[in-house]
XYZ file of N, CA and C in Angstrom:
381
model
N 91.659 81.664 106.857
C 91.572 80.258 106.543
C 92.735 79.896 105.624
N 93.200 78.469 105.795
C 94.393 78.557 105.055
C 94.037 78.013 103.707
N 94.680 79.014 103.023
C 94.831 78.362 101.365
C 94.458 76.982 100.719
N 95.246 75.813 101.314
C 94.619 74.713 101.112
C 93.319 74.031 101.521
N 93.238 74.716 102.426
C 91.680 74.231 102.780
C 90.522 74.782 101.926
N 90.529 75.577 102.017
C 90.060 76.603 100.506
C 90.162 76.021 99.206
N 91.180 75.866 98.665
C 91.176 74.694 97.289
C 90.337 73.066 97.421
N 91.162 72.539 98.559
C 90.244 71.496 98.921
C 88.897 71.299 99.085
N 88.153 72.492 99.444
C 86.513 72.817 99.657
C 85.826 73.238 98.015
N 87.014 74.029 97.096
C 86.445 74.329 96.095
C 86.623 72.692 95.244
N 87.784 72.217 95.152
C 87.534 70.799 94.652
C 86.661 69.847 94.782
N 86.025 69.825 96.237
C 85.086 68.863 96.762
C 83.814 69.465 95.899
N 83.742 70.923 95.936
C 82.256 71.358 95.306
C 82.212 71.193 94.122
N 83.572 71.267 92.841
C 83.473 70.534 91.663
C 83.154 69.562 91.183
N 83.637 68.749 92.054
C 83.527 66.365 91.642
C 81.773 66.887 92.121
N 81.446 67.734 93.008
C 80.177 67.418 93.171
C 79.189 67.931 92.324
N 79.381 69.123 91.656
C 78.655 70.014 90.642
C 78.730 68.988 89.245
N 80.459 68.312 88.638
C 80.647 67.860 87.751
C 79.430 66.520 88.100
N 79.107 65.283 88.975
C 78.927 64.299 89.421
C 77.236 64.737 89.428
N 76.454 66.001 89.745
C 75.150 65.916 89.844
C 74.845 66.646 88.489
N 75.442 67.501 87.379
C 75.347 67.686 85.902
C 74.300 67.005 85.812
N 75.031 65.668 84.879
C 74.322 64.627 84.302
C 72.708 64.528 84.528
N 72.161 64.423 86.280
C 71.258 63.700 86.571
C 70.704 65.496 86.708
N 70.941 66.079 87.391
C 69.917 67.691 87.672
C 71.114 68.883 87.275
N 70.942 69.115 85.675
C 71.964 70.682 85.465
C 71.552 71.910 86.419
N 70.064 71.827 86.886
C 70.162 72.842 87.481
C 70.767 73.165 89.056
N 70.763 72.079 89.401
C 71.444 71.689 91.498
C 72.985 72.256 90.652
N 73.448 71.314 89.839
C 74.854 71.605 89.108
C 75.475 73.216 89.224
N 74.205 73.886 88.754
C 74.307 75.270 88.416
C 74.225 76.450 89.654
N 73.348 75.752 90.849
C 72.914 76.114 92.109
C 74.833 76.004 92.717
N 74.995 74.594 92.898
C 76.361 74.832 93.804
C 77.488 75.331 92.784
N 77.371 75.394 91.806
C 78.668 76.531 91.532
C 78.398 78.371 91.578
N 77.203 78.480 91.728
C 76.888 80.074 92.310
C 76.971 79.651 93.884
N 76.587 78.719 94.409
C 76.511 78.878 96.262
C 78.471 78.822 96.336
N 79.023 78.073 95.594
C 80.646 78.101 95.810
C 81.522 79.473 95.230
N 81.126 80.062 94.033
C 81.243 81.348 94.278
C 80.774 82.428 94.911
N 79.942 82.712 95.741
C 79.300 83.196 96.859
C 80.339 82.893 97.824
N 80.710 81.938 98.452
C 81.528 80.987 99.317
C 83.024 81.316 99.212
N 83.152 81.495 97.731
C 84.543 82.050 97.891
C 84.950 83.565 98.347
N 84.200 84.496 97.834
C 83.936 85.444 97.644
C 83.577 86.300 99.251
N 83.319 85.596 99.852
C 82.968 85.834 101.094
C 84.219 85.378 102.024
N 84.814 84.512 101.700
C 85.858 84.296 102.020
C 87.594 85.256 101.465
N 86.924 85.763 100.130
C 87.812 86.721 99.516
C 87.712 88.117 100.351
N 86.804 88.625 101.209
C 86.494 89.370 101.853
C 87.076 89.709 102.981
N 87.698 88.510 103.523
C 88.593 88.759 105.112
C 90.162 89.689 104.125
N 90.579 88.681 103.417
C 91.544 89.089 102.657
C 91.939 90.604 101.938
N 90.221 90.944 101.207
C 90.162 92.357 100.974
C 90.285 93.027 101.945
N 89.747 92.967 103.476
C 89.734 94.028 104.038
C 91.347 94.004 104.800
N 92.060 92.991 104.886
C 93.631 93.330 105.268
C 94.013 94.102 104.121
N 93.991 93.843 102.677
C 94.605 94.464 101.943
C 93.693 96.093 102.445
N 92.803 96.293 102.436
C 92.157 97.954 102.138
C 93.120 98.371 103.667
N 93.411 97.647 104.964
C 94.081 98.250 105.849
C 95.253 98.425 105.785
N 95.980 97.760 105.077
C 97.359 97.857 104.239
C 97.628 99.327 103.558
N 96.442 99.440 102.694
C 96.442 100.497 101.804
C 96.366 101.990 102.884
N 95.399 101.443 103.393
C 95.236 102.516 104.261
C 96.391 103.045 105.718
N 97.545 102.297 105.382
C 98.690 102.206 106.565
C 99.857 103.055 105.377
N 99.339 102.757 104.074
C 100.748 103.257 102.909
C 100.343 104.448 102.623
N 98.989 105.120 103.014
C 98.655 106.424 102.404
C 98.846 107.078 103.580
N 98.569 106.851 104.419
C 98.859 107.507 105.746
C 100.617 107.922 105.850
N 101.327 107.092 105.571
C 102.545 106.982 105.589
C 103.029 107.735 104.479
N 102.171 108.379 103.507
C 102.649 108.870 102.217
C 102.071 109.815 101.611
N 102.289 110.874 101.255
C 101.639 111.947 101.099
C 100.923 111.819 99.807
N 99.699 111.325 99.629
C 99.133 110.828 98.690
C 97.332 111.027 98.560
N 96.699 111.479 97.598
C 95.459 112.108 98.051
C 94.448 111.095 97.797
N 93.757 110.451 98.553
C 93.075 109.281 98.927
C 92.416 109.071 98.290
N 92.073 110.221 97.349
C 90.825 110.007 96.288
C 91.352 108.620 95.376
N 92.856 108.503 94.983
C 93.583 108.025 94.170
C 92.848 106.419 94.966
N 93.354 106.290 95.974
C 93.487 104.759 96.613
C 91.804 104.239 96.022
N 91.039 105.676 96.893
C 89.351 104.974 96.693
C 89.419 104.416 95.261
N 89.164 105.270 94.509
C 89.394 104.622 92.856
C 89.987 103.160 92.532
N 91.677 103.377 93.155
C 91.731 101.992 92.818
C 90.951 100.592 93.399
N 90.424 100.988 94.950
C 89.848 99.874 95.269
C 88.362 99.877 94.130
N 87.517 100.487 93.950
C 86.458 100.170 93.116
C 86.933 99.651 91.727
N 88.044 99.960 91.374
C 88.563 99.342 90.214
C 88.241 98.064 90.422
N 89.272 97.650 91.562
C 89.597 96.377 91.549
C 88.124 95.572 91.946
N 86.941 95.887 92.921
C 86.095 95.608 93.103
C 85.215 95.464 91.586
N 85.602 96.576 90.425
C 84.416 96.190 89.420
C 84.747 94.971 88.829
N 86.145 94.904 88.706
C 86.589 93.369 87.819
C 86.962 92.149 88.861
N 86.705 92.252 90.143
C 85.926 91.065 90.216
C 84.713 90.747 90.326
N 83.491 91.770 90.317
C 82.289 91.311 90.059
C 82.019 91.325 89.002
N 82.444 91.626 87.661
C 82.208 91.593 86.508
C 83.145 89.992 86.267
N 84.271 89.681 86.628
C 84.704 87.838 86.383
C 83.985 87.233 86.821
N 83.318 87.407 87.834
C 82.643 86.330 89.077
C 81.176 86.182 88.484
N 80.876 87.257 87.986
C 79.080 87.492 86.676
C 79.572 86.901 85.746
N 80.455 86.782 84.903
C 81.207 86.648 83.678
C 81.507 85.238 83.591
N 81.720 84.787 84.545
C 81.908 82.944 85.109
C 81.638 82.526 85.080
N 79.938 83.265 85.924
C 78.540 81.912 86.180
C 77.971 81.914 84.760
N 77.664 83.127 83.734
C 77.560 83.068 82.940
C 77.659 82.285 81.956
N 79.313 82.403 81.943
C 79.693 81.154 80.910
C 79.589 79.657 81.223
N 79.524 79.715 82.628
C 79.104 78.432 83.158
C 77.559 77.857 83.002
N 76.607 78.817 82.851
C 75.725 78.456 82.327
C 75.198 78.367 80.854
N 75.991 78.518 80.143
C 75.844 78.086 78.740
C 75.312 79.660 77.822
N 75.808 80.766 78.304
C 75.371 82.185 78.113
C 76.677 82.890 77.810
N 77.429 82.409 76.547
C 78.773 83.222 76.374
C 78.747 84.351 75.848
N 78.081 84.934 75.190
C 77.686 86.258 74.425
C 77.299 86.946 75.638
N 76.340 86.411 76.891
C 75.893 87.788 78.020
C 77.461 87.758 78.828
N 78.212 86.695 78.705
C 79.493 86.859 79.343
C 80.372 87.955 78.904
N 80.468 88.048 77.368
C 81.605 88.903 76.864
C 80.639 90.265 77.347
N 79.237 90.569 77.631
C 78.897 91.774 77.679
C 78.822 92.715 78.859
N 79.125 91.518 79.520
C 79.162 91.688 81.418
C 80.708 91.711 80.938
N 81.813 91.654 80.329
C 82.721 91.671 80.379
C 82.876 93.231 79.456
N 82.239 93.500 78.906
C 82.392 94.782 78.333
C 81.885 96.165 79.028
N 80.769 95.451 79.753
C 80.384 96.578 80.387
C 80.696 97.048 81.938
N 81.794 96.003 82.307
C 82.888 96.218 83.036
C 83.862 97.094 82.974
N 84.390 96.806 81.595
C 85.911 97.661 81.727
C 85.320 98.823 80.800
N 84.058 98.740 80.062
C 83.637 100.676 80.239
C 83.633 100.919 81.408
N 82.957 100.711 82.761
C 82.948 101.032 83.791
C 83.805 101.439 84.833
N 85.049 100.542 84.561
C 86.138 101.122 84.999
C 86.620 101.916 84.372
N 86.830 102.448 83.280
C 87.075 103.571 82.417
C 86.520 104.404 83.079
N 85.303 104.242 83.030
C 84.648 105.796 84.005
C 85.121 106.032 84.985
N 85.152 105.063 85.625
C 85.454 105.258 87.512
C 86.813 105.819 87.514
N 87.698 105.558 86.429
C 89.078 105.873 86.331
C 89.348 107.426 85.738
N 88.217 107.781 85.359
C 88.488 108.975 84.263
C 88.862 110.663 85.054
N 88.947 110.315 86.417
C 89.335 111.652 86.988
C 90.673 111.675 87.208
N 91.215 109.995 87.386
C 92.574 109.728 87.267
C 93.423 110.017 85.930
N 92.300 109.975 84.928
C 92.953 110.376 83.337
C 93.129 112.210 83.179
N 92.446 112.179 83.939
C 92.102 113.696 83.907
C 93.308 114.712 84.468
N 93.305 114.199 85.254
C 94.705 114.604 86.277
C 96.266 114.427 85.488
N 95.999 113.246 84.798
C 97.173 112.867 84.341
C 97.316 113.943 82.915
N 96.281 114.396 82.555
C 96.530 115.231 81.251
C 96.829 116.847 81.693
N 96.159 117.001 82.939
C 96.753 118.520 83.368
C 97.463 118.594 83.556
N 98.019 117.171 84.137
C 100.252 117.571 84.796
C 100.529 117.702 83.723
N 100.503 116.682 82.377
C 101.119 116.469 81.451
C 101.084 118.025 80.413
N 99.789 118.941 80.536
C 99.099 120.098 79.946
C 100.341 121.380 81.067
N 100.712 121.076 81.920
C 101.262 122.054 82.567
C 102.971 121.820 82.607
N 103.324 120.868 81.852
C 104.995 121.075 81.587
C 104.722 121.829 80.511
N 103.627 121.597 79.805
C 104.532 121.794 78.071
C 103.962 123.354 77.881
């Protein structure tokens, strides 16, 4: 789908979320989770060209796949931890935001930590 149409659909769902606030916060609160849902699902055609991309550069490169998997869950934890972190703050919950935001990038820390690991044995086997 092209780009602008996409902005244009998320704009239309704003004037409409901003425009029903006032009279029902909670419909307000309904279409900005149904429009992130919406995007997100739409972010999905996109992820999976990029994961076939990835998967065309490792093939092409002598590179041990464990590495790639990792980075895609990386990238998968911080956008479900922004996209939690969003509605959050969008609903008037900034403290559960920063904690969904903390308990994100511990999480990627973990998920990352075999990649740290690796990096200290090369580094453990020059010296």
């Amino acid at each position: 789908m092209n780009i602008g149409v996409v902005m244009a659909f998320i704009i239309v769902a704003i004037v409409m979320a901003i425009s029903i606030k006032s009279k029902s916060p909670e419909f307000s609160s309904l279409i900005s989770v149904a429009l992130g849902i919406t995007v997100i699902s739409l972010c999905l055609d996109r992820l999976k060209t990029i994961v076939s991309s990835l998967k065309i550069i490792t093939d092409s490169i002598d590179i041990d796949k464990t590495y790639i998997v990792i980075l895609i869950k990386l990238i998968g934890i911080a956008y479900i931890c922004e996209f939690a972190a969003g509605i959050s703050k969008d609903a008037g919950y900034g403290a559960v935001a920063s904690q969904i935001e903390l308990i994100g990038k511990l999480t990627m820390l973990m998920v990352s930590l075999p990649i740290l690991m690796q990096l200290v044995e090369s580094i453990a086997k020059f010296m």
